Amino acid sequence: MDSKNIIPLNNDSRRCIFFKTDSDDYRCVVILTVKRATGTFSLIGCFFMLFVIWLLRRYHSLAQKMICSLTVAAFFDSVAYVMGDTHPEGSLCNFQAWWLTYFDWSALAWVCLITVNLYLNLVKEMSTSHYELLYHLMAWGVPLVMASLPLFSGYYGPAGAWCWITDDHVAWRFGIWYVPLFTLIFLMICCYARIIYVANERMQSWFGTFNPERERRKVSLAEEIKPLKWYPSVYLLVSLFPLINRLHNAFYPQDPVFSLTLLHVLSAPLHGLANAFVFGLDRDTWSQLSPTGIQLALQSRLCDRTRIREYHPGAVHYTQAELGDFSDEDDDDTNVLFYSPDMTLKDRGP
């Protein structure tokens, strides 16, 4: 989550604290530039996801609402990575550190809850629609506790390219973020292994006489698992280099590796962009994003003028129908109750 190789100095100059000479200052500029670029790409990816969710109305089922909430959390998390420059110690720095910790945790919480929800639906065969409020309390409440603990303890401050837990509290860095992160990733991978195993067992057990409903369920099951199983992998990939760099910093605080720091700031802000790639694995979504599909969806969203209005009937002239106009062989009642000039009778079916 952080890069501690950079600190702000006077006159807005930036130096890498482990590279003493002026010739090494370019490394700080590279790291800050990469950090802003990856944060911006994630911001764009999240905005794209939110736009598609709004455009295609992907917010009706509980699973769709959870993915939407994950996208919102990742969007605000990306804002923290492009938030200004390095800050001196103070309230603004503490706010940025709290913001980053809160939305990092919130995005992770939604990924975990999506996994739990899928497990309950497919393995335990439980309906989870009544858990929506509980999911929100957990996804927004637990991060609030985790982000506030270092704030109240005074452990936030300048930590490199962004503010986070300072270099003097390495144990808090691992206790607040890295240890829970990789523990939850491991548990999610185990959970998805169980989900895939159960799903395969069910697909095998469905062999036999053709049943359209059963085949539909089989396809739906495979399509539901396919994109969601990549979310834990995304967090594993984007968190691997930050962990390696933090471990190296903890064991060799006076001998940082610039390449590890660069990989750290390159991968840490990519949660939002990586989530957008996973979201794009849904073929049904892409099939609706053709030029024609987008045009129709926009018309539906922006030009839908359907209104429920009071009905005002026009003048109706009642008359007796001429029974001779209809066939005597018709067993149905042939009496026409009313007739108006604008009315046409066609194709009297059974």
Short mmCIF file of C-alpha atoms in Angstrom, two decimals:
data_model
loop_
_atom_site.label_atom_id
_atom_site.label_comp_id
_atom_site.label_asym_id
_atom_site.label_seq_id
_atom_site.Cartn_x
_atom_site.Cartn_y
_atom_site.Cartn_z
CA MET A 1 0.00 0.00 0.00
CA ASP A 2 2.87 2.38 0.41
CA SER A 3 6.27 3.34 -0.83
CA LYS A 4 8.62 4.73 1.79
CA ASN A 5 11.49 5.57 -0.49
CA ILE A 6 10.40 9.15 -1.05
CA ILE A 7 9.93 12.10 1.30
CA PRO A 8 9.20 15.74 0.57
CA LEU A 9 11.97 18.24 1.25
CA ASN A 10 12.10 22.02 1.27
CA ASN A 11 11.25 24.02 -1.85
CA ASP A 12 9.05 21.16 -3.06
CA SER A 13 12.07 19.08 -4.00
CA ARG A 14 11.88 15.35 -3.62
CA ARG A 15 14.72 13.02 -2.76
CA CYS A 16 14.93 9.30 -2.20
CA ILE A 17 16.02 9.04 1.39
CA PHE A 18 18.17 5.97 0.72
CA PHE A 19 19.91 7.57 -2.29
CA LYS A 20 21.96 10.45 -0.97
CA THR A 21 23.28 12.06 -4.15
CA ASP A 22 21.49 14.53 -6.39
CA SER A 23 21.92 12.31 -9.42
CA ASP A 24 19.38 9.89 -7.97
CA ASP A 25 16.55 12.39 -7.66
CA TYR A 26 15.04 11.30 -10.99
CA ARG A 27 13.95 8.05 -9.34
CA CYS A 28 11.53 9.91 -7.12
CA VAL A 29 10.01 11.66 -10.14
CA VAL A 30 9.59 8.31 -11.91
CA ILE A 31 7.87 6.75 -8.91
CA LEU A 32 5.47 9.67 -8.44
CA THR A 33 4.64 9.71 -12.16
CA VAL A 34 3.98 5.98 -12.26
CA LYS A 35 1.83 6.22 -9.14
CA ARG A 36 -0.36 8.94 -10.65
CA ALA A 37 -0.61 7.12 -14.00
CA THR A 38 -1.71 3.78 -12.54
CA GLY A 39 -4.15 5.53 -10.20
CA THR A 40 -5.63 7.42 -13.13
CA PHE A 41 -6.01 4.24 -15.21
CA SER A 42 -7.84 2.60 -12.30
CA LEU A 43 -10.07 5.64 -11.96
CA ILE A 44 -10.99 5.41 -15.65
CA GLY A 45 -11.61 1.66 -15.34
CA CYS A 46 -13.97 2.17 -12.40
CA PHE A 47 -15.79 4.98 -14.17
CA PHE A 48 -16.27 2.70 -17.20
CA MET A 49 -17.70 -0.05 -14.98
CA LEU A 50 -20.10 2.34 -13.28
CA PHE A 51 -21.21 3.71 -16.64
CA VAL A 52 -21.89 0.22 -18.03
CA ILE A 53 -23.74 -0.80 -14.86
CA TRP A 54 -25.93 2.30 -15.17
CA LEU A 55 -26.37 1.93 -18.94
CA LEU A 56 -27.32 -1.75 -18.90
CA ARG A 57 -29.21 -1.55 -15.59
CA ARG A 58 -26.96 -4.13 -13.93
CA TYR A 59 -28.10 -3.40 -10.40
CA HIS A 60 -31.22 -5.46 -9.83
CA SER A 61 -30.00 -8.79 -8.42
CA LEU A 62 -28.00 -8.99 -5.18
CA ALA A 63 -24.86 -10.15 -7.01
CA GLN A 64 -25.07 -7.18 -9.39
CA LYS A 65 -25.54 -4.76 -6.49
CA MET A 66 -22.49 -6.20 -4.75
CA ILE A 67 -20.33 -5.75 -7.86
CA CYS A 68 -21.61 -2.18 -8.13
CA SER A 69 -20.63 -1.54 -4.49
CA LEU A 70 -17.19 -3.05 -5.13
CA THR A 71 -16.76 -0.68 -8.06
CA VAL A 72 -17.72 2.34 -5.95
CA ALA A 73 -15.17 1.34 -3.27
CA ALA A 74 -12.44 0.80 -5.89
CA PHE A 75 -13.28 4.16 -7.49
CA PHE A 76 -12.71 6.09 -4.25
CA ASP A 77 -9.65 3.98 -3.52
CA SER A 78 -8.18 5.09 -6.86
CA VAL A 79 -8.88 8.72 -5.94
CA ALA A 80 -6.49 8.35 -2.99
CA TYR A 81 -3.63 7.31 -5.25
CA VAL A 82 -3.96 10.36 -7.48
CA MET A 83 -4.71 12.70 -4.58
CA GLY A 84 -2.29 15.57 -4.91
CA ASP A 85 1.39 15.13 -4.12
CA THR A 86 3.41 14.03 -1.12
CA HIS A 87 2.15 15.85 1.96
CA PRO A 88 3.92 17.10 5.06
CA GLU A 89 2.81 15.64 8.34
CA GLY A 90 -0.54 17.04 9.39
CA SER A 91 -4.30 16.70 9.10
CA LEU A 92 -4.31 16.49 5.29
CA CYS A 93 -1.76 13.68 5.34
CA ASN A 94 -3.72 11.84 8.03
CA PHE A 95 -6.90 12.20 5.99
CA GLN A 96 -5.27 10.76 2.88
CA ALA A 97 -3.87 7.82 4.89
CA TRP A 98 -7.27 7.13 6.49
CA TRP A 99 -9.04 7.43 3.12
CA LEU A 100 -6.61 5.00 1.48
CA THR A 101 -6.86 2.43 4.28
CA TYR A 102 -10.66 2.66 4.46
CA PHE A 103 -11.37 2.12 0.77
CA ASP A 104 -8.63 -0.50 0.36
CA TRP A 105 -10.35 -2.45 3.10
CA SER A 106 -13.82 -1.76 1.71
CA ALA A 107 -12.92 -3.07 -1.75
CA LEU A 108 -11.36 -6.16 -0.19
CA ALA A 109 -14.44 -6.68 2.00
CA TRP A 110 -16.76 -6.61 -1.02
CA VAL A 111 -14.61 -9.18 -2.84
CA CYS A 112 -14.79 -11.44 0.22
CA LEU A 113 -18.56 -10.99 0.53
CA ILE A 114 -19.10 -11.74 -3.16
CA THR A 115 -17.22 -15.00 -2.60
CA VAL A 116 -19.24 -15.83 0.53
CA ASN A 117 -22.51 -15.02 -1.24
CA LEU A 118 -21.65 -17.29 -4.16
CA TYR A 119 -20.64 -20.06 -1.74
CA LEU A 120 -23.94 -19.81 0.14
CA ASN A 121 -25.94 -19.79 -3.11
CA LEU A 122 -24.25 -22.67 -4.89
CA VAL A 123 -22.78 -24.90 -2.21
CA LYS A 124 -25.22 -24.41 0.67
CA GLU A 125 -28.14 -23.66 -1.69
CA MET A 126 -29.28 -20.80 0.51
CA SER A 127 -31.18 -17.71 -0.52
CA THR A 128 -29.16 -14.65 0.50
CA SER A 129 -31.37 -11.79 -0.64
CA HIS A 130 -32.19 -10.96 3.00
CA TYR A 131 -28.46 -10.57 3.78
CA GLU A 132 -28.07 -7.39 1.73
CA LEU A 133 -28.21 -5.02 4.70
CA LEU A 134 -25.81 -7.22 6.67
CA TYR A 135 -23.38 -7.22 3.74
CA HIS A 136 -23.39 -3.43 3.63
CA LEU A 137 -22.86 -3.15 7.39
CA MET A 138 -19.85 -5.46 7.14
CA ALA A 139 -18.35 -3.97 3.97
CA TRP A 140 -18.52 -0.38 5.18
CA GLY A 141 -18.31 -0.93 8.94
CA VAL A 142 -15.30 -3.23 9.35
CA PRO A 143 -13.07 -0.97 7.17
CA LEU A 144 -14.09 1.97 9.34
CA VAL A 145 -12.66 0.20 12.40
CA MET A 146 -9.49 -0.92 10.63
CA ALA A 147 -8.80 2.55 9.20
CA SER A 148 -9.53 4.37 12.44
CA LEU A 149 -7.23 2.32 14.70
CA PRO A 150 -3.96 3.81 13.31
CA LEU A 151 -5.59 7.25 13.19
CA PHE A 152 -6.47 7.27 16.87
CA SER A 153 -3.06 5.80 17.71
CA GLY A 154 -1.24 8.54 15.78
CA TYR A 155 0.55 6.15 13.42
CA TYR A 156 -0.43 7.87 10.15
CA GLY A 157 2.01 10.20 8.43
CA PRO A 158 4.23 10.67 5.35
CA ALA A 159 5.11 7.27 3.94
CA GLY A 160 6.53 7.97 0.50
CA ALA A 161 4.50 8.60 -2.61
CA TRP A 162 1.40 8.75 -0.42
CA CYS A 163 0.60 8.98 3.26
CA TRP A 164 -0.04 5.85 5.26
CA ILE A 165 1.33 4.17 8.39
CA THR A 166 4.79 5.65 9.01
CA ASP A 167 8.10 3.81 8.76
CA ASP A 168 8.41 3.62 12.54
CA HIS A 169 5.42 1.27 12.85
CA VAL A 170 6.17 -1.61 10.51
CA ALA A 171 4.29 -4.10 12.68
CA TRP A 172 1.11 -2.06 12.26
CA ARG A 173 1.52 -2.11 8.50
CA PHE A 174 1.47 -5.90 8.48
CA GLY A 175 -1.14 -6.23 11.23
CA ILE A 176 -3.59 -3.76 9.70
CA TRP A 177 -3.25 -4.75 6.07
CA TYR A 178 -0.82 -7.36 4.74
CA VAL A 179 -1.47 -10.25 7.14
CA PRO A 180 -5.29 -9.96 6.93
CA LEU A 181 -5.07 -9.39 3.15
CA PHE A 182 -3.19 -12.57 2.31
CA THR A 183 -5.10 -14.59 4.89
CA LEU A 184 -8.39 -13.57 3.27
CA ILE A 185 -7.03 -14.21 -0.24
CA PHE A 186 -6.00 -17.73 0.80
CA LEU A 187 -9.44 -18.38 2.31
CA MET A 188 -11.16 -17.07 -0.83
CA ILE A 189 -9.07 -19.33 -3.06
CA CYS A 190 -10.03 -22.32 -0.89
CA CYS A 191 -13.65 -21.23 -1.06
CA TYR A 192 -13.63 -21.00 -4.86
CA ALA A 193 -11.94 -24.39 -5.09
CA ARG A 194 -14.86 -25.83 -3.14
CA ILE A 195 -17.39 -23.94 -5.28
CA ILE A 196 -15.86 -25.20 -8.52
CA TYR A 197 -15.68 -28.77 -7.18
CA VAL A 198 -19.36 -28.75 -6.18
CA ALA A 199 -20.37 -27.15 -9.47
CA ASN A 200 -18.52 -29.83 -11.47
CA GLU A 201 -20.12 -32.57 -9.39
CA ARG A 202 -23.56 -31.18 -10.11
CA MET A 203 -22.88 -30.87 -13.82
CA GLN A 204 -21.81 -34.50 -13.93
CA SER A 205 -24.88 -35.58 -12.00
CA TRP A 206 -27.15 -33.82 -14.49
CA PHE A 207 -26.26 -36.15 -17.35
CA GLY A 208 -29.21 -38.19 -18.58
CA THR A 209 -32.51 -37.41 -20.28
CA PHE A 210 -32.53 -33.95 -21.81
CA ASN A 211 -34.23 -31.39 -19.61
CA PRO A 212 -34.32 -27.79 -20.88
CA GLU A 213 -34.58 -26.29 -17.39
CA ARG A 214 -31.69 -28.38 -16.15
CA GLU A 215 -29.53 -27.38 -19.12
CA ARG A 216 -30.35 -23.74 -18.51
CA ARG A 217 -29.29 -24.06 -14.88
CA LYS A 218 -26.05 -25.74 -15.92
CA VAL A 219 -25.12 -22.92 -18.30
CA SER A 220 -26.18 -20.28 -15.76
CA LEU A 221 -24.05 -21.94 -13.07
CA ALA A 222 -20.94 -21.98 -15.23
CA GLU A 223 -21.43 -18.39 -16.40
CA GLU A 224 -21.96 -17.12 -12.85
CA ILE A 225 -18.77 -18.71 -11.50
CA LYS A 226 -16.50 -17.87 -14.43
CA PRO A 227 -15.98 -14.10 -13.90
CA LEU A 228 -16.33 -14.01 -10.11
CA LYS A 229 -13.56 -16.53 -9.46
CA TRP A 230 -10.97 -14.06 -10.79
CA TYR A 231 -11.52 -11.39 -8.13
CA PRO A 232 -9.32 -13.07 -5.48
CA SER A 233 -6.66 -13.68 -8.14
CA VAL A 234 -6.72 -9.99 -9.00
CA TYR A 235 -6.01 -9.02 -5.40
CA LEU A 236 -3.27 -11.61 -5.14
CA LEU A 237 -1.51 -10.31 -8.26
CA VAL A 238 -1.69 -6.60 -7.45
CA SER A 239 -0.65 -7.17 -3.81
CA LEU A 240 2.31 -9.47 -4.41
CA PHE A 241 4.95 -6.85 -5.22
CA PRO A 242 3.87 -4.48 -2.42
CA LEU A 243 4.27 -7.36 0.04
CA ILE A 244 7.72 -8.27 -1.27
CA ASN A 245 8.85 -4.64 -1.11
CA ARG A 246 7.50 -4.19 2.43
CA LEU A 247 9.23 -7.36 3.59
CA HIS A 248 12.51 -6.17 2.07
CA ASN A 249 12.09 -2.76 3.72
CA ALA A 250 11.41 -4.40 7.09
CA PHE A 251 14.56 -6.58 6.95
CA TYR A 252 16.82 -4.09 5.13
CA PRO A 253 15.53 -0.61 5.99
CA GLN A 254 18.76 1.08 4.89
CA ASP A 255 19.13 -0.81 1.60
CA PRO A 256 15.97 -0.42 -0.52
CA VAL A 257 15.71 -1.74 -4.06
CA PHE A 258 14.48 0.83 -6.56
CA SER A 259 13.03 -1.81 -8.90
CA LEU A 260 10.90 -3.27 -6.08
CA THR A 261 9.68 0.19 -5.13
CA LEU A 262 8.78 0.88 -8.75
CA LEU A 263 6.89 -2.41 -9.05
CA HIS A 264 5.16 -1.54 -5.78
CA VAL A 265 3.75 1.77 -6.99
CA LEU A 266 3.03 0.23 -10.40
CA SER A 267 0.81 -2.53 -9.02
CA ALA A 268 -0.71 -1.23 -5.76
CA PRO A 269 -3.10 1.33 -7.37
CA LEU A 270 -4.31 -1.13 -10.04
CA HIS A 271 -7.21 -2.65 -8.08
CA GLY A 272 -9.82 -0.63 -9.96
CA LEU A 273 -8.39 -1.32 -13.42
CA ALA A 274 -8.00 -5.03 -12.64
CA ASN A 275 -11.61 -5.21 -11.46
CA ALA A 276 -12.67 -3.60 -14.75
CA PHE A 277 -10.86 -6.35 -16.68
CA VAL A 278 -12.64 -9.02 -14.62
CA PHE A 279 -15.95 -7.25 -15.22
CA GLY A 280 -15.18 -7.32 -18.94
CA LEU A 281 -14.90 -11.12 -18.93
CA ASP A 282 -18.69 -11.30 -19.07
CA ARG A 283 -19.47 -12.01 -22.72
CA ASP A 284 -23.08 -10.99 -22.33
CA THR A 285 -21.97 -7.51 -21.27
CA TRP A 286 -19.69 -7.08 -24.28
CA SER A 287 -22.38 -8.37 -26.64
CA GLN A 288 -24.58 -5.47 -25.51
CA LEU A 289 -21.81 -2.90 -25.96
CA SER A 290 -21.89 -2.91 -29.75
CA PRO A 291 -22.54 0.49 -31.36
CA THR A 292 -26.17 -0.46 -31.97
CA GLY A 293 -26.56 -1.86 -28.47
CA ILE A 294 -25.11 1.26 -26.88
CA GLN A 295 -27.37 3.48 -28.97
CA LEU A 296 -30.48 1.53 -27.99
CA ALA A 297 -29.44 1.47 -24.33
CA LEU A 298 -28.85 5.23 -24.29
CA GLN A 299 -32.21 5.84 -25.92
CA SER A 300 -33.82 3.65 -23.30
CA ARG A 301 -32.06 5.50 -20.46
CA LEU A 302 -32.37 9.08 -21.76
CA CYS A 303 -35.39 9.12 -24.06
CA ASP A 304 -37.86 6.89 -22.26
CA ARG A 305 -40.91 9.10 -21.91
CA THR A 306 -43.33 6.42 -20.83
CA ARG A 307 -45.89 7.95 -18.48
CA ILE A 308 -48.96 6.62 -16.74
CA ARG A 309 -51.67 9.15 -17.53
CA GLU A 310 -55.37 9.48 -16.88
CA TYR A 311 -57.45 7.93 -19.63
CA HIS A 312 -60.08 10.18 -21.24
CA PRO A 313 -62.35 8.13 -23.52
CA GLY A 314 -63.68 9.74 -26.62
CA ALA A 315 -67.29 9.81 -27.80
CA VAL A 316 -68.73 6.33 -28.29
CA HIS A 317 -71.81 5.74 -30.41
CA TYR A 318 -73.73 2.68 -29.30
CA THR A 319 -75.72 0.75 -31.88
CA GLN A 320 -77.13 -2.65 -32.34
CA ALA A 321 -75.01 -5.02 -34.33
CA GLU A 322 -76.50 -6.62 -37.39
CA LEU A 323 -76.51 -10.29 -36.66
CA GLY A 324 -76.81 -11.10 -40.29
CA ASP A 325 -73.25 -9.99 -40.92
CA PHE A 326 -71.85 -13.02 -39.10
CA SER A 327 -71.88 -16.65 -39.94
CA ASP A 328 -74.61 -18.76 -38.36
CA GLU A 329 -72.09 -21.52 -37.88
CA ASP A 330 -70.08 -19.50 -35.37
CA ASP A 331 -70.61 -20.95 -31.90
CA ASP A 332 -69.30 -17.83 -30.13
CA ASP A 333 -71.48 -14.95 -29.05
CA THR A 334 -71.67 -12.65 -32.08
CA ASN A 335 -73.31 -9.67 -30.39
CA VAL A 336 -71.18 -6.52 -30.70
CA LEU A 337 -71.76 -4.35 -27.67
CA PHE A 338 -70.62 -1.09 -29.24
CA TYR A 339 -69.16 0.29 -32.37
CA SER A 340 -67.27 3.45 -33.22
CA PRO A 341 -66.03 4.73 -36.58
CA ASP A 342 -62.38 4.29 -35.52
CA MET A 343 -62.84 0.63 -34.68
CA THR A 344 -62.13 -2.18 -37.11
CA LEU A 345 -63.08 -5.79 -36.49
CA LYS A 346 -60.57 -8.30 -37.82
CA ASP A 347 -59.88 -12.00 -37.66
CA ARG A 348 -62.34 -13.21 -35.14
CA GLY A 349 -60.50 -16.12 -33.69
CA PRO A 350 -61.73 -18.70 -31.25
#
